[in-house]
Coordinates of C-alpha atoms in Angstrom, one line a residue:
Chain A
X1180 CA 97.8 18.7 85.9
X1181 CA 98.3 15.6 88.1
X1182 CA 96.9 13.4 85.3
X1183 CA 99.6 14.5 83.0
X1184 CA 102.2 13.4 85.6
X1185 CA 100.4 10.1 86.1
X1186 CA 100.2 9.4 82.4
X1187 CA 103.8 10.2 81.9
X1188 CA 104.8 8.1 84.8
X1189 CA 102.9 5.1 83.6
X1190 CA 104.1 5.5 80.0
X1191 CA 107.7 5.6 81.1
X1192 CA 107.3 2.6 83.3
X1193 CA 105.5 0.5 80.7
X1194 CA 108.1 1.3 78.0
X1195 CA 110.8 0.3 80.4
X1196 CA 109.0 -2.9 81.4
X1197 CA 108.4 -3.9 77.8
X1198 CA 112.0 -3.5 76.9
X1199 CA 112.9 -5.3 80.1
X1200 CA 110.7 -8.2 79.2
X1201 CA 112.3 -8.6 75.8
X1202 CA 115.9 -8.4 77.1
X1203 CA 115.1 -10.3 80.2
X1204 CA 113.5 -13.3 78.5
X1205 CA 116.4 -13.4 76.0
X1206 CA 118.9 -13.3 78.8
X1207 CA 117.0 -15.9 80.7
X1208 CA 116.9 -18.3 77.7
X1209 CA 120.7 -17.8 77.1
X1210 CA 121.3 -18.5 80.8
X1211 CA 119.3 -21.7 80.4
X1212 CA 120.9 -22.8 77.2
X1213 CA 124.5 -21.8 77.6
X1214 CA 125.9 -23.3 80.8
X1215 CA 129.0 -21.0 80.6
X1216 CA 126.9 -17.9 80.5
X1217 CA 124.4 -19.1 83.2
X1218 CA 126.4 -18.0 86.3
X1219 CA 127.6 -14.7 84.7
X1220 CA 124.2 -13.5 83.6
X1221 CA 122.5 -14.3 86.9
X1222 CA 125.3 -12.7 88.7
X1223 CA 125.2 -9.5 86.7
X1224 CA 121.5 -8.9 87.0
X1225 CA 121.8 -9.6 90.7
X1226 CA 124.5 -7.0 91.1
X1227 CA 122.5 -4.5 89.1
X1228 CA 119.6 -4.9 91.5
X1229 CA 121.9 -4.2 94.5
X1230 CA 123.1 -0.8 93.2
X1231 CA 121.1 1.9 95.0
X1232 CA 118.7 3.4 92.5
X1233 CA 119.9 6.9 93.0
X1234 CA 123.5 5.9 92.3
X1235 CA 122.5 3.9 89.2
X1236 CA 120.6 6.8 87.8
X1237 CA 123.3 9.2 88.5
X1238 CA 125.9 7.0 86.7
X1239 CA 123.6 6.6 83.8
X1240 CA 123.1 10.3 83.6
X1241 CA 126.8 10.8 82.9
X1242 CA 126.5 8.5 79.9
X1243 CA 123.0 9.3 78.6
X1244 CA 122.5 12.9 79.9
X1245 CA 119.3 14.3 81.4
X1246 CA 115.8 13.1 80.6
X1247 CA 113.3 10.3 80.2
X1248 CA 115.6 8.1 78.2
X1249 CA 118.1 7.8 81.0
X1250 CA 115.3 7.0 83.4
X1251 CA 113.9 4.3 81.1
X1252 CA 117.4 2.7 80.8
X1253 CA 117.8 2.7 84.5
X1254 CA 114.3 1.1 85.0
X1255 CA 115.1 -1.5 82.4
X1256 CA 118.4 -2.5 84.2
X1257 CA 116.5 -2.6 87.5
X1258 CA 113.7 -4.7 86.2
X1259 CA 115.9 -7.3 84.6
X1260 CA 116.6 -9.3 87.7
X1261 CA 113.1 -10.7 88.5
X1262 CA 112.4 -11.4 84.9
X1263 CA 115.7 -13.0 84.0
X1264 CA 115.8 -15.1 87.2
X1265 CA 112.2 -16.3 86.8
X1266 CA 112.6 -17.1 83.1
X1267 CA 115.7 -19.1 83.9
X1268 CA 114.1 -20.9 86.9
X1269 CA 110.9 -21.6 84.9
X1270 CA 112.8 -23.1 82.0
X1271 CA 115.1 -25.1 84.2
X1272 CA 112.2 -26.5 86.3
X1273 CA 110.1 -27.8 83.4
X1274 CA 109.7 -31.5 84.2
X1275 CA 112.6 -33.6 82.7
X1276 CA 110.2 -36.1 81.2
X1277 CA 108.4 -33.3 79.3
X1278 CA 111.7 -32.2 77.9
X1279 CA 112.5 -35.9 77.1
X1280 CA 109.2 -36.4 75.4
X1281 CA 109.7 -33.2 73.3
X1282 CA 113.2 -34.3 72.3
X1283 CA 112.0 -37.8 71.5
X1284 CA 109.2 -36.4 69.3
X1285 CA 111.9 -34.8 67.1
X1286 CA 111.6 -31.2 68.1
X1287 CA 114.6 -28.9 67.6
X1288 CA 116.0 -27.0 70.5
X1289 CA 114.2 -23.8 69.3
X1290 CA 110.9 -25.7 68.8
X1291 CA 111.1 -27.2 72.3
X1292 CA 111.7 -23.7 73.7
X1293 CA 108.9 -21.9 71.9
X1294 CA 106.2 -24.7 71.8
X1295 CA 106.8 -26.3 75.2
X1296 CA 109.3 -24.8 77.6
X1297 CA 108.4 -21.2 77.4
X1298 CA 104.6 -21.7 77.5
X1299 CA 105.1 -24.0 80.6
X1300 CA 107.3 -21.4 82.2
X1301 CA 105.0 -18.5 81.5
X1302 CA 103.3 -18.4 84.9
X1303 CA 106.6 -17.9 86.6
X1304 CA 107.8 -15.4 84.0
X1305 CA 104.6 -13.5 84.6
X1306 CA 105.3 -13.3 88.3
X1307 CA 108.7 -11.9 87.5
X1308 CA 107.1 -9.3 85.3
X1309 CA 104.6 -8.3 88.1
X1310 CA 107.4 -7.8 90.6
X1311 CA 109.4 -5.8 88.1
X1312 CA 106.4 -3.6 87.2
X1313 CA 105.4 -2.8 90.8
X1314 CA 109.0 -2.1 91.7
X1315 CA 109.5 0.2 88.8
X1316 CA 106.5 2.3 89.6
X1317 CA 108.1 3.5 92.8
X1318 CA 111.7 3.6 91.5
X1319 CA 110.6 5.8 88.7
X1320 CA 109.9 8.6 91.2
X1321 CA 113.7 9.0 91.4
X1322 CA 113.7 10.1 87.8
X1323 CA 113.0 13.7 88.7
X1324 CA 116.6 14.0 90.0
X1325 CA 117.9 13.3 86.5
X1326 CA 115.5 15.5 84.7
X1327 CA 112.8 12.9 83.8
X1328 CA 109.1 13.5 84.1
X1329 CA 106.4 11.6 86.0
X1330 CA 105.1 11.7 89.6
X1331 CA 108.6 12.4 91.0
X1332 CA 108.1 16.0 90.0
X1333 CA 105.2 17.0 92.4
X1334 CA 106.9 15.0 95.2
X1335 CA 110.2 16.9 94.6
X1336 CA 108.4 20.1 94.4
X1337 CA 106.6 19.3 97.7
X1338 CA 109.9 18.6 99.4
X1339 CA 111.4 21.9 98.2
X1340 CA 108.4 23.9 99.3
X1341 CA 107.8 21.8 102.4
X1342 CA 104.2 21.2 101.2
X1343 CA 102.8 17.9 102.5
X1344 CA 99.9 18.3 100.2
X1345 CA 102.1 18.4 97.1
X1346 CA 104.1 15.4 98.3
X1347 CA 101.0 13.4 98.8
X1348 CA 99.6 14.4 95.4
X1349 CA 102.6 12.7 93.9
X1350 CA 103.0 9.8 96.4
X1351 CA 99.4 8.6 96.6
X1352 CA 98.9 7.9 92.9
X1353 CA 102.2 5.9 93.0
X1354 CA 101.0 3.8 95.8
X1355 CA 97.5 3.3 94.3
X1356 CA 98.9 2.3 91.0
X1357 CA 101.3 -0.1 92.5
X1358 CA 98.4 -1.7 94.5
X1359 CA 96.1 -1.8 91.5
X1360 CA 98.7 -3.4 89.2
X1361 CA 99.6 -5.9 91.9
X1362 CA 96.0 -6.8 92.6
X1363 CA 95.0 -7.5 89.0
X1364 CA 98.3 -9.1 88.0
X1365 CA 98.2 -11.4 91.1
X1366 CA 94.7 -12.5 90.0
X1367 CA 96.0 -13.4 86.5
X1368 CA 99.0 -15.0 88.0
X1369 CA 96.8 -17.3 90.2
X1370 CA 94.8 -18.3 87.2
X1371 CA 97.9 -19.1 85.2
X1372 CA 99.3 -21.2 88.0
X1373 CA 96.1 -23.1 88.4
X1374 CA 96.1 -24.0 84.7
X1375 CA 99.7 -25.2 84.8
Chain B
X1136 CA 114.8 -53.9 60.9
X1137 CA 116.9 -52.7 63.8
X1138 CA 120.4 -54.1 64.3
X1139 CA 122.7 -53.6 67.2
X1140 CA 126.4 -54.2 66.5
X1141 CA 128.8 -54.3 69.5
X1142 CA 127.0 -51.3 71.2
X1143 CA 128.6 -50.2 74.4
X1144 CA 127.9 -47.3 76.7
X1145 CA 129.4 -46.3 80.1
X1146 CA 129.1 -43.3 82.4
X1147 CA 132.5 -42.8 83.9
X1148 CA 133.5 -46.2 85.4
X1149 CA 129.9 -47.3 85.3
X1150 CA 129.4 -49.7 82.4
X1151 CA 125.8 -49.6 81.2
X1152 CA 125.8 -51.5 78.0
X1153 CA 128.4 -54.2 77.2
X1154 CA 128.8 -55.1 73.6
X1155 CA 125.2 -55.6 72.6
X1156 CA 124.5 -57.5 69.5
X1157 CA 121.0 -58.3 68.4
X1158 CA 118.5 -57.8 65.6
X1159 CA 114.8 -56.9 65.7
X1160 CA 112.8 -57.9 62.7
X1161 CA 110.1 -55.7 61.1
X1162 CA 106.7 -56.1 62.6
X1163 CA 108.0 -57.8 65.8
X1164 CA 106.9 -56.8 69.3
X1165 CA 110.1 -57.0 71.2
X1166 CA 110.1 -56.5 75.0
X1167 CA 113.3 -55.6 76.8
X1168 CA 113.1 -56.8 80.4
X1169 CA 115.5 -57.1 83.4
X1170 CA 116.2 -55.9 86.9
X1171 CA 116.5 -52.1 87.3
X1172 CA 119.8 -50.8 86.2
X1173 CA 120.2 -53.6 83.6
X1174 CA 120.4 -51.1 80.7
X1175 CA 117.1 -51.8 79.1
X1176 CA 116.0 -48.1 79.0
X1177 CA 119.4 -47.0 77.9
X1178 CA 119.2 -49.6 75.0
X1179 CA 115.8 -48.2 74.0
X1180 CA 117.0 -44.6 74.0
X1181 CA 120.0 -45.4 71.8
X1182 CA 117.6 -46.3 69.1
X1183 CA 116.2 -42.7 68.8
X1184 CA 119.6 -41.3 69.8
X1185 CA 118.4 -39.7 73.0
X1186 CA 121.5 -41.5 74.3
X1187 CA 124.6 -41.9 72.1
X1188 CA 126.6 -45.1 72.5
X1189 CA 130.3 -44.9 73.1
X1190 CA 131.0 -47.7 70.7
X1191 CA 129.4 -49.9 68.2
X1192 CA 126.8 -49.2 65.6
X1193 CA 123.0 -49.3 65.3
X1194 CA 121.4 -49.8 62.0
X1195 CA 117.8 -49.2 61.0
X1196 CA 117.0 -50.8 57.7
X1197 CA 120.7 -51.2 57.2
X1198 CA 121.3 -47.5 57.6
X1199 CA 123.7 -46.4 60.3
X1200 CA 121.6 -44.0 62.5
X1201 CA 124.6 -41.9 63.5
X1202 CA 124.8 -40.8 59.9
X1203 CA 121.3 -39.3 60.1
X1204 CA 120.1 -36.1 61.6
X1205 CA 118.9 -37.0 65.1
X1206 CA 115.9 -34.6 64.9
X1207 CA 114.7 -36.1 61.6
X1208 CA 115.4 -39.6 62.8
X1209 CA 113.2 -39.1 65.9
X1210 CA 110.3 -37.9 63.8
X1211 CA 110.3 -41.3 62.1
X1212 CA 110.3 -43.2 65.4
X1213 CA 107.3 -43.1 67.8
X1214 CA 108.2 -42.6 71.4
X1215 CA 106.0 -43.3 74.5
X1216 CA 107.3 -42.7 78.1
X1217 CA 106.1 -43.9 81.5
X1218 CA 105.3 -40.4 82.8
X1219 CA 103.1 -40.0 79.6
X1220 CA 104.7 -36.6 78.9
X1221 CA 101.7 -35.0 77.2
X1222 CA 102.3 -31.3 76.9
X1223 CA 99.9 -29.7 79.4
X1224 CA 99.8 -26.5 77.4
X1225 CA 98.3 -28.2 74.4
X1226 CA 94.9 -29.9 73.7
X1227 CA 94.6 -33.5 72.9
X1228 CA 94.4 -32.7 69.3
X1229 CA 97.5 -30.5 69.4
X1230 CA 99.4 -33.1 71.3
X1231 CA 98.6 -35.9 68.8
X1232 CA 99.4 -33.6 65.9
X1233 CA 102.8 -32.6 67.0
X1234 CA 104.9 -34.8 64.8
X1235 CA 102.6 -34.5 61.7
X1236 CA 102.9 -30.7 62.1
X1237 CA 106.7 -30.9 62.5
X1238 CA 106.6 -32.9 59.3
X1239 CA 104.5 -30.1 57.7
X1240 CA 101.4 -32.1 57.0
X1241 CA 98.7 -29.9 55.6
X1242 CA 95.9 -29.1 58.1
X1243 CA 93.3 -31.4 56.6
X1244 CA 95.7 -34.3 56.6
X1245 CA 96.8 -34.0 60.3
X1246 CA 93.2 -33.4 61.4
X1247 CA 92.2 -36.6 59.6
X1248 CA 94.9 -38.5 61.4
X1249 CA 93.8 -37.2 64.8
X1250 CA 90.2 -38.2 64.1
X1251 CA 91.2 -41.6 62.8
X1252 CA 93.5 -42.3 65.8
X1253 CA 91.0 -41.2 68.4
X1254 CA 88.5 -43.5 66.8
X1255 CA 90.9 -46.4 67.0
X1256 CA 90.9 -46.2 70.8
X1257 CA 87.2 -45.4 71.1
X1258 CA 87.6 -41.7 72.2
X1259 CA 85.2 -39.7 69.9
X1260 CA 86.9 -36.7 68.3
X1261 CA 84.1 -34.2 69.3
X1262 CA 84.2 -35.0 73.0
X1263 CA 87.9 -35.3 73.4
X1264 CA 90.0 -33.5 70.8
X1265 CA 89.7 -30.1 72.5
X1266 CA 90.3 -31.2 76.1
X1267 CA 93.5 -30.5 77.9
X1268 CA 95.5 -33.5 79.2
X1269 CA 94.6 -32.5 82.8
X1270 CA 90.9 -33.2 82.1
X1271 CA 91.6 -36.8 81.2
X1272 CA 92.0 -39.9 83.4
X1273 CA 95.5 -41.5 83.6
X1274 CA 94.4 -44.3 81.2
X1275 CA 93.0 -41.8 78.7
X1276 CA 96.2 -39.7 78.9
X1277 CA 98.4 -42.7 78.1
X1278 CA 96.1 -43.6 75.2
X1279 CA 96.7 -40.2 73.8
X1280 CA 100.4 -40.7 74.6
X1281 CA 100.3 -43.8 72.4
X1282 CA 98.4 -42.1 69.7
X1283 CA 100.8 -39.2 69.6
X1284 CA 103.6 -41.7 69.0
X1285 CA 101.6 -43.3 66.1
X1286 CA 100.5 -40.0 64.5
X1287 CA 103.1 -39.8 61.8
X1288 CA 102.8 -43.5 61.0
X1289 CA 106.4 -44.4 62.1
X1290 CA 107.3 -48.0 61.3
X1291 CA 109.0 -48.2 64.7
X1292 CA 107.6 -47.3 68.1
X1293 CA 109.6 -47.2 71.3
X1294 CA 107.8 -47.6 74.6
X1295 CA 109.5 -47.0 77.9
X1296 CA 107.4 -48.7 80.6
X1297 CA 104.4 -47.0 79.2
X1298 CA 101.9 -48.6 81.6
X1299 CA 104.0 -48.7 84.7
X1300 CA 102.1 -45.9 86.4
X1301 CA 98.6 -47.2 85.6
X1302 CA 96.2 -49.2 87.8
X1303 CA 96.1 -52.9 87.0
X1304 CA 92.7 -52.9 85.2
X1305 CA 93.6 -49.9 83.0
X1306 CA 97.0 -51.4 82.3
X1307 CA 95.4 -54.6 81.2
X1308 CA 93.0 -52.8 78.8
X1309 CA 95.8 -50.7 77.3
X1310 CA 98.0 -53.7 76.9
X1311 CA 95.2 -55.3 74.8
X1312 CA 94.7 -52.2 72.8
X1313 CA 98.4 -51.7 72.0
X1314 CA 98.7 -55.3 71.0
X1315 CA 95.7 -55.0 68.8
X1316 CA 96.9 -51.8 67.2
X1317 CA 100.4 -53.2 66.7
X1318 CA 98.9 -56.2 64.9
X1319 CA 96.6 -54.1 62.8
X1320 CA 99.1 -51.4 61.8
X1321 CA 102.1 -53.9 61.7
X1322 CA 104.4 -51.8 63.7
X1323 CA 107.8 -52.8 65.0
X1324 CA 107.5 -52.1 68.7
X1325 CA 110.4 -52.0 71.2
X1326 CA 108.9 -52.1 74.7
X1327 CA 110.7 -51.8 78.0
X1328 CA 109.2 -53.2 81.2
X1329 CA 110.2 -54.8 84.4
X1330 CA 107.0 -56.7 84.7
X1331 CA 107.2 -60.3 83.4
X1332 CA 103.4 -60.7 83.2
X1333 CA 103.4 -57.8 80.8
X1334 CA 106.4 -59.2 78.8
X1335 CA 104.8 -62.6 78.4
X1336 CA 101.5 -61.1 77.4
X1337 CA 102.8 -58.7 74.8
X1338 CA 106.0 -60.0 73.4
X1339 CA 106.8 -61.9 70.2
X1340 CA 110.4 -61.8 71.4
X1341 CA 111.7 -61.2 74.9
X1342 CA 115.2 -59.8 75.4
X1343 CA 116.3 -60.4 79.0
X1344 CA 119.1 -58.1 80.1
X1345 CA 121.3 -57.9 83.2
X1346 CA 124.3 -55.7 83.9
X1347 CA 124.3 -54.4 80.3
X1348 CA 124.3 -57.8 78.7
X1349 CA 121.7 -59.9 77.0
X1350 CA 121.2 -63.1 79.0
X1351 CA 118.6 -64.5 76.7
X1352 CA 116.6 -63.5 73.6
X1353 CA 113.8 -65.8 72.9
X1354 CA 110.0 -66.2 72.4
X1355 CA 108.0 -66.1 75.7
X1356 CA 107.3 -69.9 75.3
X1357 CA 110.9 -70.7 74.8
X1358 CA 112.0 -68.5 77.7
X1359 CA 109.4 -70.2 80.0
X1360 CA 110.5 -73.7 78.9
X1361 CA 114.3 -73.1 78.9
X1362 CA 115.3 -70.0 81.0
X1363 CA 119.0 -69.5 80.2
X1364 CA 119.8 -68.2 83.6
X1365 CA 118.6 -68.6 87.2
X1366 CA 117.8 -64.9 87.3
X1367 CA 115.4 -65.3 84.3
X1368 CA 113.7 -68.2 86.1
X1369 CA 113.3 -66.1 89.2
X1370 CA 111.7 -63.3 87.1
X1371 CA 109.3 -65.8 85.6
X1372 CA 108.4 -66.8 89.1
X1373 CA 104.9 -68.1 89.3
X1374 CA 104.7 -68.7 85.5
X1375 CA 106.9 -71.7 85.7
X1376 CA 105.6 -75.1 86.6
X1377 CA 107.1 -76.3 89.9
X1378 CA 109.1 -79.0 88.1
X1379 CA 111.0 -76.2 86.4
X1380 CA 111.8 -74.3 89.5
X1381 CA 115.3 -74.3 90.8
X1382 CA 114.9 -76.2 94.0
X1383 CA 117.7 -78.1 95.7
X1384 CA 117.7 -81.0 98.1
X1385 CA 118.2 -78.5 100.9
X1386 CA 114.7 -77.1 100.3
X1387 CA 113.0 -80.4 101.0
X1388 CA 115.0 -81.8 103.9
X1389 CA 114.2 -81.8 107.6
X1390 CA 117.2 -81.0 109.7
X1391 CA 116.1 -82.5 113.0
X1392 CA 117.5 -86.0 112.5
X1393 CA 118.8 -88.5 115.0
X1394 CA 122.5 -89.1 114.7
X1395 CA 124.5 -91.6 116.7
X1396 CA 128.1 -92.5 116.9
X1397 CA 129.1 -95.9 115.3
X1398 CA 130.3 -97.1 118.7
X1399 CA 126.9 -96.8 120.2
X1400 CA 125.6 -100.2 121.6
X1401 CA 122.5 -102.0 120.4
X1402 CA 120.3 -101.5 123.5
X1403 CA 121.2 -97.9 123.8
X1404 CA 120.2 -97.4 120.2
X1405 CA 116.9 -99.1 120.6
X1406 CA 116.2 -97.0 123.6
X1407 CA 117.0 -93.9 121.7
X1408 CA 114.8 -94.8 118.8
X1409 CA 111.9 -95.5 121.1
X1410 CA 112.4 -92.1 122.8
X1411 CA 112.6 -90.1 119.6
X1412 CA 109.9 -92.2 117.9
X1413 CA 112.0 -92.9 114.8
X1414 CA 112.4 -96.0 112.7
X1415 CA 116.0 -95.6 111.7
X1416 CA 119.2 -93.9 112.9
X1417 CA 122.0 -92.2 111.0
X1418 CA 125.3 -93.4 112.1
X1419 CA 128.3 -91.1 112.0
X1420 CA 132.1 -91.5 112.3
X1421 CA 134.1 -89.8 115.1
X1422 CA 134.7 -86.8 112.8
X1423 CA 131.0 -86.3 112.2
X1424 CA 131.1 -87.6 108.6
X1425 CA 128.3 -89.9 107.5
X1426 CA 128.9 -93.6 107.9
X1427 CA 125.6 -95.3 107.2
X1428 CA 122.1 -95.9 108.5
X1429 CA 120.4 -98.6 110.5
X1430 CA 116.7 -99.4 110.6
X1431 CA 114.8 -100.8 113.6
X1432 CA 114.2 -104.1 111.8
X1433 CA 117.8 -104.6 111.3
X1434 CA 118.6 -103.8 114.9
X1435 CA 116.0 -106.3 116.1
X1436 CA 117.2 -109.1 113.8
X1437 CA 121.0 -108.6 114.0
X1438 CA 121.6 -106.7 117.2
X1439 CA 122.6 -108.3 120.5
X1440 CA 123.4 -106.6 123.8
X1441 CA 126.9 -105.2 123.7
X1442 CA 127.2 -105.2 119.9
X1443 CA 128.3 -101.8 118.4
X1444 CA 125.8 -100.3 115.9
X1445 CA 128.6 -99.6 113.5
X1446 CA 128.7 -103.3 112.6
X1447 CA 125.1 -103.4 111.4
X1448 CA 124.9 -100.3 109.2
X1449 CA 123.8 -100.6 105.6
X1450 CA 124.5 -98.3 102.8
X1451 CA 121.2 -98.9 101.0
X1452 CA 119.8 -95.4 101.8
X1453 CA 120.4 -93.1 98.8
X1454 CA 122.7 -90.2 99.5
X1455 CA 122.6 -86.7 97.9
X1456 CA 124.4 -83.4 98.3
X1457 CA 122.5 -80.4 99.7
X1458 CA 123.0 -78.6 96.4
X1459 CA 121.7 -81.4 94.3
X1460 CA 118.7 -80.7 92.1
X1461 CA 115.5 -81.4 93.9
X1462 CA 114.2 -83.4 90.9
X1463 CA 116.9 -86.1 91.2
X1464 CA 116.4 -86.2 94.9
X1465 CA 112.8 -86.8 94.3
X1466 CA 113.5 -89.7 91.9
X1467 CA 115.9 -91.2 94.5
X1468 CA 113.3 -90.9 97.2
X1469 CA 110.7 -92.7 95.2
X1470 CA 113.0 -95.7 94.5
X1471 CA 114.7 -95.7 97.9
X1472 CA 114.4 -99.0 99.6
X1473 CA 114.5 -97.2 103.0
X1474 CA 111.9 -94.6 102.3
X1475 CA 114.2 -91.8 102.9
X1476 CA 117.2 -90.0 101.3
X1477 CA 120.2 -88.8 103.4
X1478 CA 121.4 -85.3 102.6
X1479 CA 125.1 -84.5 103.1
X1480 CA 127.0 -81.3 103.2
X1481 CA 130.1 -80.8 101.1
X1482 CA 132.3 -82.1 103.9
X1483 CA 130.3 -85.3 104.1
X1484 CA 128.7 -84.4 107.4
X1485 CA 124.9 -85.0 107.7
X1486 CA 122.8 -82.0 106.7
X1487 CA 119.4 -83.6 107.0
X1488 CA 117.0 -86.2 105.8
X1489 CA 114.4 -86.2 103.1
X1490 CA 111.4 -88.3 103.8
X1491 CA 108.1 -88.5 101.9
X1492 CA 106.6 -86.4 104.7
X1493 CA 109.2 -83.6 104.5
X1494 CA 109.0 -83.6 100.7
X1495 CA 105.2 -83.2 100.8
X1496 CA 105.4 -80.4 103.3
X1497 CA 108.0 -78.5 101.4
X1498 CA 106.0 -78.8 98.1
X1499 CA 103.0 -77.6 99.9
X1500 CA 104.9 -74.5 101.1
X1501 CA 106.2 -73.8 97.6
X1502 CA 102.7 -74.0 96.2
X1503 CA 100.7 -72.2 98.9
X1504 CA 103.2 -70.4 101.0
X1505 CA 104.4 -71.1 104.6
X1506 CA 102.3 -73.8 106.3
X1507 CA 101.1 -73.6 109.8
X1508 CA 102.4 -76.2 112.2

C-alpha cells in the first residue's frame, strides 16, 4: 500500500520537475537575452516562491479543480524560481572572453547559446534543479488537501485519526527520498563543477 | 586587402578612434601598437565587426563590410584573443573544428584539417585531439587557439595580444611558430600588442597609435631609424642607438657650478677658484643673467689687484639652451676652446655646465643605469 503512495508521489514530482526544467530554462534564457524581460521574469518567479504553498494550491484548485494536475501545476510554479534564477545567473556569468571568442568565430546567437553558453552553465542549472526537486518532494505532501495522491494521503489520515504511526509512514519516506536525491545529485553536481 | 576610410568611434564623450585611414596589403603581417587606451584593440575589432564604427567605412577586398552579414563575415576571418578563449566544454578537436563545422564541411574534410593543423605545430593528433583544454599547458592552449583561427583557411587572421599571458620562453616559441605559419600559408595578419619587442620581431608593418590616431605606419627598420614622435622613440627604448635617443643638454650638465658677480675683484676670484678647485669661473650680471667666463690663465695674465673680473671675461665658451639637443651640445663641447659648454635657462640665467667629465658620466648612466658616487 505504502509503495503505491511512494510511486505516485515520485511520479507527480518528476513530471512537475521535468515541466519546470523546460519552462524554467526557456524563461532563464529569455531573461538573459531580453533585457526588458529580465527584471520582470526574475521578479515573477521570486513572487511565486513567496506565496505560501497552501494558498497557491488553493487558488489553483479554483481554476483547475481537484486532482493531480492541479498539484503538478502548483509544483511547477514553485520549482521555477531556482531553475530560472540559476539558468539566468549561469548564462550571465559565462566569461566575457568566451562569449567574445564565440562571437568572433561567427556563431549565431542561438549557436552560442546551445554550443557554448548553456553547456558551460549546466553545473549551475543542475544545482537549481536539485534544489527544486528536493523542495518539491516535501511541498507535494500538501497535494492531499486539493485531492491529489501521494504521501500526503497517509499523513493526512494520520492527523485525522491521531495516529502517529500513520503520520510517520507518510513522512519518513518523504524525508528519506529528499535525502537520497540530495545525496546523489550533490555528488553529480560536484563532479560537474570540477569539470567546469 | 583591408582599407580603413575615415573610421571613427566614440563611447559617449570618449573618442576612441579619430578618422583612421590606412591600408593593409594582402600577405602582410601588420602589428598595431601603442599605449593602453590608444584604440588598437578597438581598431582590430572593427574588422570583424565585433565593434561597429560610428563613421567611416572599412573595405575588405574593396567590399564594404557593413554590407555583409556579420556572422558570415566572421567565419571568413580568423580571431585569436589574449585569454585564449578555447571552449572548455569541447575537446581540442572540437575546438579547432568549430568554424569548419559552422561552414558545414563534411566530417572527413574537417577531420583532415584538424590533423594537418596539429601536425603544423608538432602536436600529434592521437595524443592531443581528444584532450580538453584544461589538460593542456598555457602555451599548448594558445597553439590550439591559433589553429582554431586558421581552421577554415581564412585569408585574414586577427590576433589580440595573443601571447600577452604566456611566459617569455613560450611566447618566443609561439612568435616564431606564428611567423613561420604566416609565411607558409601567406596569411594577412593584424596583430595587436603593447610589446615593442614583439612588434619589431613579427611585423612587416608597424602601425603606432595614440589617442585613436595613427602616429606612424612604417616598417620596423624605418620606425627605428626615424620615429615620427617622441612617444614612439620612448616605446622603442632600448632598441634605439644612444645617438637617436632624445637627450637634451640638461641631461648632461652638472648643476654645481661656481658663479661670481662681474664686480668681483681679481684676488677674491683667484682665492675662490683655489677653494673650489676649479679652473674657470662663470661671471653673471646683477640680474643673474650670464655675462661670460674667465679662466685661471686669463686671470693670472691680465688680472691685477683691484681690477674687476667683469673686464676680463671672454665669450669664447660655447653657450647652449637647456632644451637643446644633446648631440649639438656634444659637437660644441668637442670643438670648445675652453673645454666646457655653458648651459643657460630660457631667461638667460646659468643652468649648469657641461664638461667632458659630466658628459661621460651622464652617458655612462644612460647606458648602464645610475652610477654610484
